[in-house]
Short mmCIF file of C-alpha atoms in Angstrom, two decimals:
data_model
loop_
_atom_site.label_atom_id
_atom_site.label_comp_id
_atom_site.label_asym_id
_atom_site.label_seq_id
_atom_site.Cartn_x
_atom_site.Cartn_y
_atom_site.Cartn_z
CA MET A 981 -0.45 0.14 -0.18
CA ARG A 982 3.21 2.51 1.22
CA ILE A 983 4.61 1.49 -2.50
CA PHE A 984 1.35 1.75 -4.44
CA ALA A 985 0.63 5.69 -2.77
CA GLU A 986 4.34 7.14 -3.38
CA VAL A 987 3.49 5.82 -7.28
CA ALA A 988 -0.06 7.17 -7.85
CA ARG A 989 1.32 11.01 -5.62
CA HIS A 990 3.70 10.90 -7.53
CA SER A 991 3.27 9.63 -10.86
CA SER A 992 5.57 8.05 -11.65
CA PHE A 993 7.94 4.67 -10.75
CA ALA A 994 10.57 6.25 -11.37
CA GLU A 995 10.14 9.07 -8.60
CA ALA A 996 8.53 6.77 -6.22
CA ALA A 997 11.46 4.41 -6.60
CA ARG A 998 13.47 7.32 -5.82
CA ARG A 999 11.84 8.06 -2.94
CA LEU A 1000 11.35 5.00 -1.46
CA HIS A 1001 15.37 4.03 -1.99
CA MET A 1002 14.12 0.51 -3.93
CA SER A 1003 14.69 -0.32 -7.60
CA ALA A 1004 12.17 1.05 -10.58
CA PRO A 1005 11.06 -2.71 -10.73
CA ALA A 1006 10.64 -3.92 -7.10
CA VAL A 1007 8.54 -0.98 -7.41
CA THR A 1008 6.40 -2.26 -10.42
CA ARG A 1009 6.35 -5.79 -9.29
CA ALA A 1010 4.99 -4.38 -5.94
CA VAL A 1011 2.38 -3.34 -8.02
CA ALA A 1012 1.77 -5.44 -9.43
CA ALA A 1013 1.25 -7.72 -7.58
CA LEU A 1014 -1.22 -5.96 -5.74
CA GLU A 1015 -3.46 -5.31 -8.25
CA GLU A 1016 -3.66 -9.09 -9.11
CA HIS A 1017 -4.60 -9.61 -5.17
CA ILE A 1018 -7.19 -7.01 -5.03
CA GLY A 1019 -8.24 -8.62 -8.58
CA THR A 1020 -9.03 -4.50 -10.34
CA ARG A 1021 -6.87 -2.65 -12.15
CA LEU A 1022 -5.47 0.46 -10.11
CA LEU A 1023 -3.05 2.21 -11.93
CA VAL A 1024 -2.74 2.90 -16.03
CA ARG A 1025 0.52 3.09 -17.45
CA SER A 1026 2.03 4.45 -20.82
CA THR A 1027 5.75 5.44 -21.63
CA ARG A 1028 5.22 8.82 -20.53
CA LEU A 1029 2.65 8.60 -18.41
CA VAL A 1030 1.08 6.74 -14.77
CA LYS A 1031 -2.83 7.53 -13.79
CA VAL A 1032 -4.47 5.93 -11.28
CA THR A 1033 -8.22 4.70 -12.37
CA GLU A 1034 -11.34 5.54 -11.01
CA ALA A 1035 -10.96 2.02 -8.61
CA GLY A 1036 -7.17 3.12 -8.09
CA ALA A 1037 -8.24 6.64 -6.95
CA ARG A 1038 -11.11 5.18 -4.66
CA TYR A 1039 -8.22 2.71 -3.27
CA TYR A 1040 -5.33 5.50 -2.88
CA ALA A 1041 -7.85 7.63 -0.38
CA ASP A 1042 -8.20 4.40 1.66
CA CYS A 1043 -4.63 3.96 1.12
CA GLN A 1044 -3.83 7.41 3.22
CA ARG A 1045 -6.47 7.06 5.43
CA ILE A 1046 -5.11 3.58 6.50
CA LEU A 1047 -1.59 4.72 6.71
CA ALA A 1048 -1.94 7.71 9.23
CA GLU A 1049 -3.71 5.67 11.17
CA ILE A 1050 -0.68 2.76 11.17
CA ALA A 1051 1.90 5.63 11.35
CA GLU A 1052 0.15 7.22 14.58
CA ALA A 1053 -0.36 3.91 15.70
CA GLU A 1054 3.16 3.17 15.63
CA ALA A 1055 4.28 6.91 16.85
CA MET A 1056 2.13 6.25 19.58
CA ALA A 1057 4.04 2.79 20.58
CA ALA A 1058 7.28 4.36 20.26
CA GLY A 1059 6.59 7.83 22.36
CA SER A 1060 6.27 10.57 19.94
CA TYR A 1061 2.83 11.58 20.64
CA ALA A 1062 4.80 12.62 23.99
CA THR A 1063 7.97 14.59 22.88
CA PRO A 1064 8.14 16.59 19.44
CA SER A 1065 10.52 14.95 17.41
CA GLY A 1066 11.02 14.08 13.47
CA THR A 1067 10.01 16.83 10.79
CA LEU A 1068 7.37 19.38 10.98
CA THR A 1069 6.10 20.64 7.98
CA VAL A 1070 3.75 23.73 7.84
CA THR A 1071 2.73 26.37 4.76
CA ALA A 1072 1.02 29.31 4.68
CA PRO A 1073 0.74 32.18 1.83
CA ALA A 1074 3.81 33.72 0.81
CA MET A 1075 4.74 36.94 2.29
CA PHE A 1076 2.34 35.78 5.12
CA GLY A 1077 4.40 32.75 5.81
CA ARG A 1078 7.82 35.49 5.61
CA MET A 1079 6.13 37.61 7.88
CA TYR A 1080 4.44 35.87 10.62
CA VAL A 1081 4.61 31.82 10.67
CA LEU A 1082 8.42 31.88 9.92
CA PRO A 1083 9.61 33.46 13.35
CA ILE A 1084 7.31 31.31 15.17
CA LEU A 1085 8.51 27.88 13.91
CA THR A 1086 12.08 29.31 14.11
CA GLU A 1087 11.34 29.86 18.05
CA TYR A 1088 9.46 26.84 17.69
CA LEU A 1089 12.78 24.88 16.87
CA ASP A 1090 14.57 26.45 19.33
CA ARG A 1091 12.54 25.00 21.89
CA TYR A 1092 12.56 21.28 20.24
CA PRO A 1093 15.64 20.37 19.09
CA GLN A 1094 14.90 17.41 17.71
CA VAL A 1095 12.52 18.49 15.75
CA ILE A 1096 13.59 19.53 11.65
CA GLY A 1097 11.08 22.50 10.43
CA ARG A 1098 9.82 22.51 6.41
CA THR A 1099 8.18 25.60 5.09
CA LEU A 1100 6.09 25.13 1.64
CA PHE A 1101 5.01 29.00 1.52
CA VAL A 1102 2.83 29.42 -1.52
CA ASP A 1103 0.33 31.59 -2.68
CA ARG A 1104 -2.12 28.71 -4.16
CA PRO A 1105 -4.29 25.68 -2.67
CA VAL A 1106 -2.18 23.14 -0.46
CA ASN A 1107 -3.56 19.44 -0.68
CA LEU A 1108 -1.97 18.30 3.23
CA ILE A 1109 -2.41 14.94 3.16
CA GLU A 1110 -1.39 14.41 -0.98
CA GLU A 1111 1.78 16.51 -0.33
CA GLY A 1112 2.53 15.24 3.09
CA VAL A 1113 2.22 19.15 5.30
CA ASP A 1114 1.05 18.96 8.64
CA LEU A 1115 -0.77 21.78 9.18
CA ALA A 1116 -1.36 25.05 7.28
CA VAL A 1117 -2.02 29.04 7.89
CA ARG A 1118 -5.08 29.76 5.49
CA ILE A 1119 -6.38 33.09 4.88
CA GLY A 1120 -10.20 33.18 3.80
CA HIS A 1121 -12.95 31.41 4.50
CA LEU A 1122 -12.19 27.52 4.57
CA THR A 1123 -14.37 24.78 3.12
CA ASP A 1124 -12.96 21.27 4.20
CA SER A 1125 -14.38 20.67 6.61
CA SER A 1126 -12.74 17.52 6.89
CA MET A 1127 -9.64 20.04 8.65
CA ILE A 1128 -9.73 21.07 11.62
CA ALA A 1129 -9.52 24.89 12.80
CA THR A 1130 -8.81 26.91 14.92
CA ARG A 1131 -9.14 30.51 14.43
CA VAL A 1132 -6.25 32.72 14.91
CA GLY A 1133 -7.68 36.66 13.59
CA SER A 1134 -8.28 38.07 10.23
CA SER A 1135 -7.30 40.39 7.32
CA ARG A 1136 -9.02 43.51 5.84
CA LEU A 1137 -8.61 43.28 1.64
CA VAL A 1138 -7.37 47.32 0.88
CA VAL A 1139 -6.75 49.83 -1.24
CA VAL A 1140 -3.69 51.77 -0.54
CA GLY A 1141 -1.86 54.45 -2.62
CA ALA A 1142 1.52 56.78 -1.66
CA PRO A 1143 0.35 60.15 -0.06
CA ASP A 1144 2.46 61.88 -2.54
CA TYR A 1145 -0.11 60.57 -5.42
CA LEU A 1146 -3.47 60.76 -4.56
CA ARG A 1147 -2.53 64.31 -3.70
CA GLU A 1148 -1.75 64.68 -7.61
CA HIS A 1149 -3.92 62.52 -8.47
CA GLY A 1150 -7.19 63.00 -5.29
CA VAL A 1151 -9.02 60.25 -3.51
CA PRO A 1152 -11.33 58.07 -5.02
CA GLU A 1153 -14.43 59.11 -2.73
CA ASN A 1154 -17.02 55.68 -4.51
CA PRO A 1155 -15.29 52.31 -6.42
CA ALA A 1156 -16.71 53.08 -9.05
CA ASP A 1157 -14.07 56.04 -9.28
CA LEU A 1158 -11.01 53.16 -9.51
CA GLY A 1159 -11.62 53.68 -13.76
CA ARG A 1160 -10.20 57.29 -13.39
CA PHE A 1161 -6.93 55.40 -11.45
CA ARG A 1162 -3.13 53.81 -12.55
CA ILE A 1163 -3.66 50.36 -10.85
CA ALA A 1164 -0.55 48.03 -9.56
CA ALA A 1165 -2.51 44.41 -9.88
CA SER A 1166 -0.96 41.21 -8.64
CA THR A 1167 -1.43 37.93 -9.95
CA ALA A 1168 -0.12 36.05 -6.92
CA ALA A 1169 -3.31 35.62 -5.28
CA TRP A 1170 -7.00 37.53 -4.52
CA ALA A 1171 -6.40 38.28 -8.73
CA SER A 1172 -9.63 39.23 -9.97
CA PRO A 1173 -10.58 42.04 -13.13
CA GLU A 1174 -13.72 42.31 -10.87
CA TRP A 1175 -13.06 43.92 -7.50
CA GLN A 1176 -15.99 43.39 -4.67
CA PHE A 1177 -16.96 45.57 -1.97
CA ALA A 1178 -19.31 45.97 1.18
CA ASN A 1179 -22.67 45.71 -0.31
CA ASP A 1180 -21.91 43.80 -3.41
CA VAL A 1181 -20.89 46.38 -5.16
CA LYS A 1182 -18.70 44.77 -8.08
CA VAL A 1183 -16.26 47.20 -9.98
CA ARG A 1184 -14.05 46.26 -12.81
CA VAL A 1185 -10.54 47.15 -12.73
CA GLU A 1186 -7.81 47.01 -15.82
CA PRO A 1187 -4.34 47.25 -14.09
CA ALA A 1188 -1.88 49.10 -15.66
CA LEU A 1189 0.62 46.23 -14.35
CA LEU A 1190 0.17 43.69 -13.89
CA CYS A 1191 2.33 41.68 -10.98
CA ASN A 1192 3.53 38.35 -10.59
CA THR A 1193 4.68 39.10 -6.95
CA ASN A 1194 2.55 41.27 -4.36
CA ASP A 1195 5.47 42.35 -3.05
CA ALA A 1196 6.53 44.24 -6.86
CA ALA A 1197 2.37 45.88 -6.95
CA ILE A 1198 3.38 47.16 -3.04
CA ASN A 1199 6.37 48.56 -4.31
CA ALA A 1200 4.91 50.58 -7.39
CA SER A 1201 2.43 51.96 -4.93
CA LEU A 1202 5.10 52.94 -2.56
CA ALA A 1203 6.72 54.15 -4.95
CA GLY A 1204 3.55 56.75 -5.89
CA TRP A 1205 2.74 55.33 -9.43
CA GLY A 1206 -0.61 54.03 -8.73
CA LEU A 1207 -2.55 52.16 -6.42
CA ALA A 1208 -2.32 48.32 -5.46
CA ARG A 1209 -5.12 46.39 -3.41
CA VAL A 1210 -3.61 44.23 -0.94
CA LEU A 1211 -4.31 41.93 2.35
CA ASP A 1212 -3.36 44.57 4.86
CA TYR A 1213 -0.67 42.98 6.95
CA GLN A 1214 1.06 43.29 4.31
CA VAL A 1215 1.53 46.80 3.98
CA GLY A 1216 1.08 47.20 7.36
CA ALA A 1217 4.01 48.95 8.06
CA ALA A 1218 3.78 51.36 5.47
CA ILE A 1219 0.66 52.62 6.44
CA ALA A 1220 1.37 53.04 9.94
CA ASP A 1221 4.23 54.75 9.25
CA GLY A 1222 2.29 56.96 6.54
CA ARG A 1223 4.76 55.61 3.64
CA LEU A 1224 0.55 54.34 2.52
CA GLN A 1225 -2.63 55.92 2.94
CA VAL A 1226 -6.58 53.74 2.72
CA VAL A 1227 -8.72 54.78 0.56
CA LEU A 1228 -12.57 53.62 0.17
CA GLU A 1229 -11.93 52.01 3.90
CA SER A 1230 -15.80 52.66 4.10
CA HIS A 1231 -16.81 50.49 0.92
CA GLU A 1232 -14.33 47.30 2.15
CA PRO A 1233 -15.93 43.92 2.46
CA PRO A 1234 -15.72 42.39 5.42
CA PRO A 1235 -12.75 40.49 6.71
CA PHE A 1236 -10.88 37.18 5.19
CA PRO A 1237 -10.69 35.13 8.55
CA ILE A 1238 -7.18 33.28 9.24
CA HIS A 1239 -7.20 29.91 10.70
CA VAL A 1240 -4.29 27.40 11.91
CA ILE A 1241 -5.62 23.59 10.78
CA HIS A 1242 -4.89 20.85 10.61
CA PRO A 1243 -5.55 17.08 8.82
CA GLU A 1244 -8.59 15.51 11.54
CA GLY A 1245 -7.48 12.43 13.06
CA LEU A 1246 -7.19 9.49 16.09
CA HIS A 1247 -3.87 11.46 17.70
CA ALA A 1248 -1.98 14.93 16.74
CA PRO A 1249 1.46 14.23 16.85
CA ALA A 1250 3.10 15.92 19.84
CA LYS A 1251 5.16 17.81 17.19
CA VAL A 1252 1.80 19.10 16.00
CA ARG A 1253 0.20 19.75 18.51
CA ALA A 1254 3.38 21.59 20.44
CA PHE A 1255 3.46 24.10 16.87
CA ILE A 1256 -0.17 24.52 17.25
CA ASP A 1257 -0.06 26.34 21.03
CA LEU A 1258 2.49 28.56 20.06
CA ALA A 1259 1.17 29.77 16.71
CA VAL A 1260 -2.04 30.56 17.97
CA ALA A 1261 -0.97 32.30 21.14
CA LYS A 1262 1.43 34.23 18.92
CA LEU A 1263 -0.67 35.04 16.34
CA ARG A 1264 -3.68 36.13 18.14
CA SER A 1265 -1.49 38.64 20.20
CA SER A 1266 -0.13 40.02 17.16
CA ARG A 1267 -1.65 42.83 14.89
CA LEU A 1268 -4.30 39.98 13.57
CA ARG A 1269 -5.72 40.09 16.38
CA THR A 1270 -8.52 43.51 15.91
CA GLY A 1271 -11.42 43.49 18.46
CA ASP A 1272 -14.55 41.10 18.24
CA ASP A 1273 -12.41 39.63 15.25
CA LEU A 1274 -11.27 36.07 17.19
CA THR A 1275 -13.83 33.12 17.98
CA GLY A 1276 -11.56 31.00 18.82
#
C-alpha cells in the first residue's frame, strides 16, 4: 500500500522508487502483485505517464487514511506523542509565511531541537494529505470540513496609495471612481478583474501594471506609481508610518478569517500539537487581532 500510494502521489514509478530507496523494477512488481491480490487495475501505465484508474483513486484515498492511522499507532508505541520529534512541515501564503509563520517556526525549533522544520510558503491551495504537510495557516473562508481549524484573527482587503500620488490625482470616493486611477495588481493571489466591495458592489478594473508578486505591486504603490489592493497585514508597516494611505475604507468587504488548520485524526503528534499551541498564542497576540475578529 505504501509503494502504491507513493506511485499514485507522484504519477511515476521511477520517482516512487527514488523516494522509497528501491529499484524501479521492485516497485513495478509490488504494484502488480497488489493489483493481482485485489483483482482490479489500479494504475494505467504508458511510456510517458502513470495515472490512477477510478478504482485506483478510491483505493488511494483509503490507503492515505489507513497509512496515516498506522503511522499514528507506530508513533504512539514509540513515544513520539509525548515529545516533539521528526520533521514538521508547515504551509502558508508566501508573504504571510515569511512575515508571521517563519518567526514562530524558528522559535519553535529553538524549543524543540529534535524537530526539523520544513516550510511550503506558496500562493496556491495545498492539499495537506497529498503533499505531506502537517498543518497550514489559511487566509479566507474554509471549504474543507475534514480539517480541524482554530481561528487566530482576520485580515482586511484594502486599497492603498502613496500620499504624494493621492495629492496629485485625488482620492477615490467610491469604487466606481477607480477607473480614473492607475492600478498595480498582483496575479499571485486575490487577483480578479472584478473587485468586490461591501454591499455586493462589484467594479471591473483594468490594471495598468500586472505583477506576479504582491511585493512588486506594493512597491509600485509605495513609489507613487498608482493604487494597489492587498491584504492589510502586507502593508501594515507602510500604513503605520505614513508611506501608504488606505482609501475606500468605508466600502471594504468583510475581513477574511485566518485559521491554523490540520488534518482530522485520532491523535495529533506532539510536534503538531506543540506548534499549534505556540502559533495560536503568537498569532492571536499579533497585529492580526482586531476587536471581535477572534472567535476561538
